Tab-separated table of C-alpha atoms and ligand atoms in Angstrom:
chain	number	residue	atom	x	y	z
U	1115	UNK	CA	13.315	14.006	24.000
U	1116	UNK	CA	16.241	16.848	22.833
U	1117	UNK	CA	17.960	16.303	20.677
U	1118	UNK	CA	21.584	17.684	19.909
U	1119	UNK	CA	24.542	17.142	16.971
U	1120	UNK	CA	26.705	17.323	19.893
U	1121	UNK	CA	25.272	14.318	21.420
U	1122	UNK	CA	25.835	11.677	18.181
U	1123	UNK	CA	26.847	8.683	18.093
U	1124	UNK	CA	30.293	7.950	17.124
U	1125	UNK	CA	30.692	7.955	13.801
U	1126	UNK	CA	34.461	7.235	13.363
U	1127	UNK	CA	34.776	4.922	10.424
U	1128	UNK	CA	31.816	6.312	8.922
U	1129	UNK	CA	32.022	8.348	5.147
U	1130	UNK	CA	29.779	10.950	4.096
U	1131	UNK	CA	29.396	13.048	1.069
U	1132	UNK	CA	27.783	16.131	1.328
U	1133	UNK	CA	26.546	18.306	-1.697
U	1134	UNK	CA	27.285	22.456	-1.534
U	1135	UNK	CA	29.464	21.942	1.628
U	1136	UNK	CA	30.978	25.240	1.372
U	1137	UNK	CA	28.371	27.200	2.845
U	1138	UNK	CA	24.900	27.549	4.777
U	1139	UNK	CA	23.265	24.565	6.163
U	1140	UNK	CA	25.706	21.965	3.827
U	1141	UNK	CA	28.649	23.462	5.790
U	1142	UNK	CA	27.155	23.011	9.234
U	1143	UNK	CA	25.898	19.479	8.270
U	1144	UNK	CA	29.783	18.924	7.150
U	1145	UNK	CA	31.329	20.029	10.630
U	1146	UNK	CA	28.530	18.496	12.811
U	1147	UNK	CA	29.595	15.338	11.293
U	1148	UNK	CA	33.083	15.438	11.345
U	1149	UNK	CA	32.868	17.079	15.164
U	1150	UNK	CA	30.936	12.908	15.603
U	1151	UNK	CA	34.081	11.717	14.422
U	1152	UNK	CA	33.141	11.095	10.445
U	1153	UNK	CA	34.876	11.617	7.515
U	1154	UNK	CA	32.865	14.010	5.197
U	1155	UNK	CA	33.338	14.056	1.336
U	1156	UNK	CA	33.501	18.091	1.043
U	1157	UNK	CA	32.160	18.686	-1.895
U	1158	UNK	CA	31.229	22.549	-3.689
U	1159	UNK	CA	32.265	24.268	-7.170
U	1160	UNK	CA	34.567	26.452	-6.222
U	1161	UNK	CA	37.818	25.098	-5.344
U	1162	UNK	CA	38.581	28.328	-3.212
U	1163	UNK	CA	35.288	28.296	-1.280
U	1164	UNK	CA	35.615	24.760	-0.468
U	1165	UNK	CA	39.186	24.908	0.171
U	1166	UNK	CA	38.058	28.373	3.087
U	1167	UNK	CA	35.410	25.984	4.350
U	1168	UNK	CA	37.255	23.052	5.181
U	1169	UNK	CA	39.970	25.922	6.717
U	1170	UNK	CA	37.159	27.034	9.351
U	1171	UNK	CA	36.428	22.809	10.124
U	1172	UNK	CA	40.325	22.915	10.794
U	1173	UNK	CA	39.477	25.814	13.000
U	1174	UNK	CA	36.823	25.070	14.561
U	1175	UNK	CA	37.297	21.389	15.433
U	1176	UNK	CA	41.375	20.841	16.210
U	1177	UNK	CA	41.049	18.013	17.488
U	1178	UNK	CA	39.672	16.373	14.193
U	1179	UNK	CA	41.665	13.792	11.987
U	1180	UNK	CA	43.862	15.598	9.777
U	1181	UNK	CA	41.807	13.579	6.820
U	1182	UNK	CA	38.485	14.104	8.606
U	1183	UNK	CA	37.437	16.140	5.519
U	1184	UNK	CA	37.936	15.222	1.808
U	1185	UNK	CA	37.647	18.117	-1.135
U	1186	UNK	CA	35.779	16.704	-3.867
U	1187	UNK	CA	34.862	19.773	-6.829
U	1188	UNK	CA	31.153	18.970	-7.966
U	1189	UNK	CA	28.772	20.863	-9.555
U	1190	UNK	CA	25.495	19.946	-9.394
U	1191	UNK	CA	23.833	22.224	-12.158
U	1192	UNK	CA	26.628	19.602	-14.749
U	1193	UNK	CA	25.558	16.563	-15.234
U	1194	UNK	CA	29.800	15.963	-16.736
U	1195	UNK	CA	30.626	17.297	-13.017
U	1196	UNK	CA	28.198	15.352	-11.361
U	1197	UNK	CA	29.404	11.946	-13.539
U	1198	UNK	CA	32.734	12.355	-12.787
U	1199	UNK	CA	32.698	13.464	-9.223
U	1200	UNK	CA	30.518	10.301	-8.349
U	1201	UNK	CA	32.845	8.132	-10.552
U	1202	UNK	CA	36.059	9.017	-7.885
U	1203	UNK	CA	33.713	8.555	-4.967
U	1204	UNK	CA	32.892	4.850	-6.097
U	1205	UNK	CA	36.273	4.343	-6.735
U	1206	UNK	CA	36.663	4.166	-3.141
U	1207	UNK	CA	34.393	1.649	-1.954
U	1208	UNK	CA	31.083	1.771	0.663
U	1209	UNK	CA	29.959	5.691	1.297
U	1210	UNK	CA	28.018	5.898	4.339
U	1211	UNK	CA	25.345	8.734	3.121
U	1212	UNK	CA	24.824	11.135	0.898
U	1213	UNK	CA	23.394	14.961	1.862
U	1214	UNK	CA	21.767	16.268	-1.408
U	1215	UNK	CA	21.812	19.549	0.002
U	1216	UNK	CA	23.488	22.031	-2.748
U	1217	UNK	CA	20.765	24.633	-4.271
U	1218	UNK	CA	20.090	28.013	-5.272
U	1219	UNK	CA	18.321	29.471	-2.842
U	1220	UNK	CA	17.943	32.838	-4.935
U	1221	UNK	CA	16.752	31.747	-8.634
U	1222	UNK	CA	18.002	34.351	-11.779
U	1223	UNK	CA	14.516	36.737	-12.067
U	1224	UNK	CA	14.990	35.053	-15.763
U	1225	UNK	CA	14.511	31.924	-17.091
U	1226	UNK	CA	18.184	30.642	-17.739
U	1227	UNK	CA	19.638	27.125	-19.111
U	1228	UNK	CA	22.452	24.956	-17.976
U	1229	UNK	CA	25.169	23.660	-20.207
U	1230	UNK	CA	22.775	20.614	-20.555
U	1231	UNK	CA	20.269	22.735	-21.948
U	1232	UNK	CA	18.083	22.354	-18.389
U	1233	UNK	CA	16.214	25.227	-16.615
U	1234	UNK	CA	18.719	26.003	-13.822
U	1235	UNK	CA	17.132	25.694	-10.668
U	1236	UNK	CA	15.584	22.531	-11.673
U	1237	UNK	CA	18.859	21.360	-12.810
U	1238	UNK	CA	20.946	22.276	-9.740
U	1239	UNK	CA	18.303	21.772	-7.336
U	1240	UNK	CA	16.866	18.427	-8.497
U	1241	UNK	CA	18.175	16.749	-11.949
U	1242	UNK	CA	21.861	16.832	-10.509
U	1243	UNK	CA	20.716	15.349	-7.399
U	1244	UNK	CA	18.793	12.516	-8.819
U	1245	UNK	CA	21.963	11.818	-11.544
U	1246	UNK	CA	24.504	12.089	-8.195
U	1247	UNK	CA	22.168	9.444	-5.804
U	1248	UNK	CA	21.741	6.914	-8.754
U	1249	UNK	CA	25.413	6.733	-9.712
U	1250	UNK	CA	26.239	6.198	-6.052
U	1251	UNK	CA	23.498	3.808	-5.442
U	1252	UNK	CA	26.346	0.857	-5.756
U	1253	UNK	CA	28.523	2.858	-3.015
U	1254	UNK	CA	25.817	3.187	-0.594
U	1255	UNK	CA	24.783	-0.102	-0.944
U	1256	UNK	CA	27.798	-1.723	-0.316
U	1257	UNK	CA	27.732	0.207	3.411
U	1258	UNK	CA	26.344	-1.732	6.409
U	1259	UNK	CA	23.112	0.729	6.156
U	1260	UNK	CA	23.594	3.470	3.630
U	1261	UNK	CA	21.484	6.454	3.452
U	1262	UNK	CA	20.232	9.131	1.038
U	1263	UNK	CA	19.078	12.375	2.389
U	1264	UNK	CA	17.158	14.414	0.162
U	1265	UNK	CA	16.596	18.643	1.204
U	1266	UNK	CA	12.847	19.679	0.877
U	1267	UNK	CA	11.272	22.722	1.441
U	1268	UNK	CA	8.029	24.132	3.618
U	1269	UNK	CA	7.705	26.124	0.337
U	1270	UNK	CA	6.111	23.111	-1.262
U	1271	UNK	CA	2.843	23.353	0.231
U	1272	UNK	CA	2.581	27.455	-0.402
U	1273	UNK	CA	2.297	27.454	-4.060
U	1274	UNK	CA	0.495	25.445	-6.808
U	1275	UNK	CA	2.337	22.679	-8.769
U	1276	UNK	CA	2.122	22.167	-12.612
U	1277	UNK	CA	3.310	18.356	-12.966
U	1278	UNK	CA	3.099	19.102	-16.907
U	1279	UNK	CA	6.085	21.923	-16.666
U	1280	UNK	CA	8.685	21.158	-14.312
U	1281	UNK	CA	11.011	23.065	-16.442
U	1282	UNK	CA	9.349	25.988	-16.645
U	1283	UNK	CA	9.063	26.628	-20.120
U	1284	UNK	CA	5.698	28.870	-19.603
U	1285	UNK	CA	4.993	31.293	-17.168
U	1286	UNK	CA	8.622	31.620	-15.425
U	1287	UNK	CA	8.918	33.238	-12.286
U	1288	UNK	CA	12.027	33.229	-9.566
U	1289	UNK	CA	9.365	31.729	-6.519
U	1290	UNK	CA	8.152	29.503	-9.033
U	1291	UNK	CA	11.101	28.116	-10.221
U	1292	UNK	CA	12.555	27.572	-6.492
U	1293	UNK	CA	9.124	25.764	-5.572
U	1294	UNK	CA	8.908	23.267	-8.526
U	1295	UNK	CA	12.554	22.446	-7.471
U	1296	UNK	CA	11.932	21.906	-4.052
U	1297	UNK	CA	8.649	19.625	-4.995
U	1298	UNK	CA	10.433	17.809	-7.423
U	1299	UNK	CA	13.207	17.167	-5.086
U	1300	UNK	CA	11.263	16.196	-2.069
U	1301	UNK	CA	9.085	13.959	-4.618
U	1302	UNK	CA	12.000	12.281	-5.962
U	1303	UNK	CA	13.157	11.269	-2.679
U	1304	UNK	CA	9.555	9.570	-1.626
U	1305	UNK	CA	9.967	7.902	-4.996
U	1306	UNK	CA	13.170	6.585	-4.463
U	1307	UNK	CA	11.902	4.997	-1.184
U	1308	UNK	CA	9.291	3.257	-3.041
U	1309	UNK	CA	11.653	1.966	-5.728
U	1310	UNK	CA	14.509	1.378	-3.297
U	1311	UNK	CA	12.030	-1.018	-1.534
U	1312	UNK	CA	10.455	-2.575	-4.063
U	1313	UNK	CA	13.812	-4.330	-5.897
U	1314	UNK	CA	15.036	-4.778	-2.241
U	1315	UNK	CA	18.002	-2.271	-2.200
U	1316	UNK	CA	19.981	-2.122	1.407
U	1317	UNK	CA	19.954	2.239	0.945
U	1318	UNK	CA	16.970	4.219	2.439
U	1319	UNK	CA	15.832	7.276	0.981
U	1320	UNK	CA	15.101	9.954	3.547
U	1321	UNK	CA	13.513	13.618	3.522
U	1322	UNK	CA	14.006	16.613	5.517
U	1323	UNK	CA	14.165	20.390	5.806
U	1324	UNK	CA	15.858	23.129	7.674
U	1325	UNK	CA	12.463	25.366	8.470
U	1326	UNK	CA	13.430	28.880	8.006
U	1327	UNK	CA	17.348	28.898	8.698
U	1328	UNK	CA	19.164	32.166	7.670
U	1329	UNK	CA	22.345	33.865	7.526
U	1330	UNK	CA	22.017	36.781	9.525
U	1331	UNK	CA	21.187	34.506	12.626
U	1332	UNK	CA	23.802	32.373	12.486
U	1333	UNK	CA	27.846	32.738	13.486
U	1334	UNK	CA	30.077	34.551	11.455
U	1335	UNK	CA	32.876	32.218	10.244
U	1336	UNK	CA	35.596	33.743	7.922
U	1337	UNK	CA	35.197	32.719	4.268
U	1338	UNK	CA	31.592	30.680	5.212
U	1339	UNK	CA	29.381	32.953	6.571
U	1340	UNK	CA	29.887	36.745	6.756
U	1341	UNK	CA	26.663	38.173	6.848
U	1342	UNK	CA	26.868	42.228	6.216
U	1343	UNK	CA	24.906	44.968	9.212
U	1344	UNK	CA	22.102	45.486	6.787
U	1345	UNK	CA	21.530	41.475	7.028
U	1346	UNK	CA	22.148	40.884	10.584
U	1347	UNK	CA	19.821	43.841	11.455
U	1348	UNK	CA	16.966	42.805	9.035
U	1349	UNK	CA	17.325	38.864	9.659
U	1350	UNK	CA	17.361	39.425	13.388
U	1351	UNK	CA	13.871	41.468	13.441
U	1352	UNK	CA	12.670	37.745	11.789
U	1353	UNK	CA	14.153	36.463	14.747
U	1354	UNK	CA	10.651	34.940	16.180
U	1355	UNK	CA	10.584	32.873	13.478
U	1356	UNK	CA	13.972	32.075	12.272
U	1357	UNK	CA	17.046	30.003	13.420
U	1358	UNK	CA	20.379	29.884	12.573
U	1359	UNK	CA	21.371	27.610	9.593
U	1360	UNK	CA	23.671	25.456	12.509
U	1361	UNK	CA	20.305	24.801	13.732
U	1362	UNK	CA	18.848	24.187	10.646
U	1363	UNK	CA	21.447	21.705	9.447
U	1364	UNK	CA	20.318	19.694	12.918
U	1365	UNK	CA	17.264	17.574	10.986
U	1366	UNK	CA	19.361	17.137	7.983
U	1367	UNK	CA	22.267	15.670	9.994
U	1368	UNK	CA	19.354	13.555	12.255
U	1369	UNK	CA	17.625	12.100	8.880
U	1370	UNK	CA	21.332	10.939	7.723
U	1371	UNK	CA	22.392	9.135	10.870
U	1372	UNK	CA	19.383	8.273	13.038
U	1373	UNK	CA	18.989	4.585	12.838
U	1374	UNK	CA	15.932	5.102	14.285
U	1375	UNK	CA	14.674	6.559	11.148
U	1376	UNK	CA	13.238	4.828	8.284
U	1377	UNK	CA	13.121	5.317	4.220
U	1378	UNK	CA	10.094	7.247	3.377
U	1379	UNK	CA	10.050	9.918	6.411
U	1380	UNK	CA	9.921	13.478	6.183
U	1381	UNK	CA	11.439	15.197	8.994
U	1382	UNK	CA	12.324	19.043	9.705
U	1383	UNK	CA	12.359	21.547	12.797
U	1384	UNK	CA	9.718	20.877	15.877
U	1385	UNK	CA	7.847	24.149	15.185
U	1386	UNK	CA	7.801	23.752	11.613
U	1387	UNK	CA	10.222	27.241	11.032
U	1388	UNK	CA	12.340	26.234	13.966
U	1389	UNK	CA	13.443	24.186	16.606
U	1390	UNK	CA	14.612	20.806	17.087
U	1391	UNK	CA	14.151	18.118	14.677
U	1392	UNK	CA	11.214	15.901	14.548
U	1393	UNK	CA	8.877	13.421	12.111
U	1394	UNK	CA	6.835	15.875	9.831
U	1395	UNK	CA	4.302	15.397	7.550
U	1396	UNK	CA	5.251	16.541	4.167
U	1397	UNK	CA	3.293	17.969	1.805
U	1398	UNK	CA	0.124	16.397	-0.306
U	1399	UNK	CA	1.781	17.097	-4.022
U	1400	UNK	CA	5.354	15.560	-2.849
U	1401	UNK	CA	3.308	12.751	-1.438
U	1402	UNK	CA	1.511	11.957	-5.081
U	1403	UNK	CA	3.006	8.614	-6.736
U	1404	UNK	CA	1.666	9.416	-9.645
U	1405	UNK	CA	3.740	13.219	-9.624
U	1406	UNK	CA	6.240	11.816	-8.294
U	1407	UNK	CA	6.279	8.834	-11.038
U	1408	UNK	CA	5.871	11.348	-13.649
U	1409	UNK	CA	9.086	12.926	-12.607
U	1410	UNK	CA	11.085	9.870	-11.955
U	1411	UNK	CA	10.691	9.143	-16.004
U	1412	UNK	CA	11.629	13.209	-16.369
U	1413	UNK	CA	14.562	12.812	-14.603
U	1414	UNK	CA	15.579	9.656	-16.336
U	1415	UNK	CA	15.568	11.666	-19.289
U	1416	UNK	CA	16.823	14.804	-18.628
U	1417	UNK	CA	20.019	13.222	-17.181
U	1418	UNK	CA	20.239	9.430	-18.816
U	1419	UNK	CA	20.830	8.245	-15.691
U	1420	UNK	CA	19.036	5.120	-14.693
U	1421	UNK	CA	19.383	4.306	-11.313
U	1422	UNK	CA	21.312	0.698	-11.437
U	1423	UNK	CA	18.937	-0.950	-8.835
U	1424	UNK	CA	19.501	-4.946	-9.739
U	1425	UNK	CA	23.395	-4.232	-9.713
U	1426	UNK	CA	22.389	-2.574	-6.137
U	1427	UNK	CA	20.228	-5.120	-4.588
U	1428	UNK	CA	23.021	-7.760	-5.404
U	1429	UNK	CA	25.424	-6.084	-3.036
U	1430	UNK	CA	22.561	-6.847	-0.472
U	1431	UNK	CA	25.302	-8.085	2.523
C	685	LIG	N1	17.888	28.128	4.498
C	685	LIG	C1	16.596	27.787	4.500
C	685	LIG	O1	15.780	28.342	5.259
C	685	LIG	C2	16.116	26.690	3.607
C	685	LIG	C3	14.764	26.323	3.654
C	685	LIG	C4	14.315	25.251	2.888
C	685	LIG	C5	15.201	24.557	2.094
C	685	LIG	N2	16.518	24.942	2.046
C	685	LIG	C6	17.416	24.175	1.179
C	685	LIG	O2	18.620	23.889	1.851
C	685	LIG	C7	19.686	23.815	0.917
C	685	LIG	C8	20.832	24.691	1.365
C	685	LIG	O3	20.358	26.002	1.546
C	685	LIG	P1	21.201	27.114	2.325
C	685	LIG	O4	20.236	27.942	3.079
C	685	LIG	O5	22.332	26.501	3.035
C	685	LIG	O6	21.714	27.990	1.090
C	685	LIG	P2	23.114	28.707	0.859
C	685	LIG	O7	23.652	29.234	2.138
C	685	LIG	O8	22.876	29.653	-0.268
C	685	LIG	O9	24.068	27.540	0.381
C	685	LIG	C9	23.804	26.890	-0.822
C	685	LIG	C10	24.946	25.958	-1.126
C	685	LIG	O10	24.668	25.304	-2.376
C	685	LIG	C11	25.769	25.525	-3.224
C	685	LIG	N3	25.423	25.509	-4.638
C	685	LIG	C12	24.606	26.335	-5.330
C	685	LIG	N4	24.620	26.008	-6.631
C	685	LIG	C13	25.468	24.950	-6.757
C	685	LIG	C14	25.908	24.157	-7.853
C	685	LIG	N5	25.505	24.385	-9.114
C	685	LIG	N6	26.771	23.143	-7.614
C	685	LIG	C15	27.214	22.896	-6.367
C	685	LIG	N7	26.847	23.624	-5.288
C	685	LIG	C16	25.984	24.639	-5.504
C	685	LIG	C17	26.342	26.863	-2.814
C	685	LIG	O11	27.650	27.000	-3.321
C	685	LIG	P3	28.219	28.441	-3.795
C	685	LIG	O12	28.737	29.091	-2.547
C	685	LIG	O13	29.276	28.094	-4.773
C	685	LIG	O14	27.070	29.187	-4.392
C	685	LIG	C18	26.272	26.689	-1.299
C	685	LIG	O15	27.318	25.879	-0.843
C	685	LIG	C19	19.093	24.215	-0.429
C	685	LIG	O16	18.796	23.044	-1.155
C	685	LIG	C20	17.820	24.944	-0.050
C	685	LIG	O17	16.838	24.847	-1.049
C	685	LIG	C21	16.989	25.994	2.771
């Protein structure tokens, strides 16, 4: 069966956040929902980037709601910014779905700290991810069938794991630092499922990932995506094996509002770089409990966020 963005259900009524929605594959999620009638928290760091995003869904999509999209400022490497960005979002009642897509893609070739005093990719990529779901665990459970979707990586399974240094603090590296991220984060999300389940909380806890979705193959939209000659002429020789990151936003956007799907599945492109969005297995080390456990109590206390799941399962409708 195809499938297509441009063939969802209606989704008028429904709210969305989405993390890093200025750019890449978190802009594309933004305007696929919003094009299914949505209304999509917009949420970056940079007021100007955001504000030139939700320009181009203006753009793009006329015949949207004038308040299809909603500028939220949120940093996810800032544990104060993620706090206080989730704090406005639950003052507004049920939220839909969350997208915890934001991440740096290209990690410092040094070993650098957050105002938190975390390793940054970590931080950014994970930690403020796992801070953001739990304080909007009450929010998405108060929706008819709310939905976390957490952004993994095919990266996971190419390089070793140590479960003892998720920070980093020995033997740094840029690849390194971008893997242990993407584990942790794909880990975190498999965890949550368990968890989520276990004290009977009404939010599922999905994973998925874009394949090999880049820049240079994908439209050039003013103040999104304006990919120089040099990149369009060396991302297009990758062309067998790459897709655009509209395309790769597709299993993302599938994992959030598929009701077909369930808490616990990994999903990403049909020919594992590419293609249209399927089931997947993900890899063994995101699979472990007992890594992903490990990291659960890691997170807890990197962030002092404890995920309130009793308040949670009493919103149970
Ligand atoms: N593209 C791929 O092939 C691929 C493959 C596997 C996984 N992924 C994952 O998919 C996600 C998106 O990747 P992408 O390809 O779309 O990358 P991208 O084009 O570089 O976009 C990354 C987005 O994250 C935002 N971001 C970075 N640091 C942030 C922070 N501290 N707070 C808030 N937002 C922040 C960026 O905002 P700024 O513009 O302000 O930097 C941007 O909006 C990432 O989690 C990545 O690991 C991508």
């Amino acid at each position: 069966m195809t499938w297509d963005p441009r063939s969802l259900p209606d989704l008028s009524g429904r709210v969305y956040l989405v993390t890093g929605s200025n750019a890449g594959l978190g802009y594309f999620a933004s305007e696929q929902l919003v094009r299914a009638g949505a209304r999509v928290i917009m949420t970056a760091r940079h007021p100007n980037r955001l504000s030139a995003a939700r320009t181009a869904i203006r753009r793009r999509l006329p015949d949207a709601a004038p308040d299809a999209t909603e500028p939220l400022i949120l940093d996810t490497s800032n544990l104060g910014s993620v706090r206080s960005a989730a704090a406005s979002v639950r003052g507004k009642g049920a939220l839909d779905g969350v997208l915890l897509n934001a991440g740096i893609v290209h990690p410092p070739r040094v070993r650098e700290t957050t105002i938190d005093g975390h390793e940054v990719v970590f931080a950014t990529n994970a930690l403020g991810h796992f801070a953001l779901a739990g304080e909007l665990l009450t929010a998405l459970a108060q929706a008819p069938a709310g939905r976390m979707v957490w952004v993994g990586s095919m990266s996971t399974s190419l390089t070793p794991y140590d479960p003892l240094d998720p920070q980093l603090a020995e033997g740094y590296s840029a690849w390194r630092a971008y893997v242990q991220s993407k584990v942790a984060t794909a880990a975190l999300g498999f965890e949550a499922d368990r968890r989520l389940r276990a004290a009977g909380v009404p939010v599922e806890s999905v994973v998925a990932h874009p394949g090999y979705s880049i820049g240079g193959r994908t439209a050039g939209i003013a103040g999104v995506n304006e990919p120089s000659r040099t990149k369009r002429f060396a991302d297009n020789l990758q062309a067998f094996m790459a897709q655009s990151k509209e395309h790769g936003a597709w299993p993302l956007v599938r994992a959030l509002t598929d009701p077909a799907i369930e808490g616990g599945e990994f999903w990403g492109p049909k020919s594992v770089t590419r293609g249209e969005p399927r089931r997947a297995t993900a890899s063994k080390i995101t699979r472990d409990p007992g890594v992903a456990a490990r990291l659960w109590d890691v997170a807890e206390t990197a962030t002092g966020v404890h995920w309130p799941f009793e308040k949670a399962a009493r919103l149970r409708r």
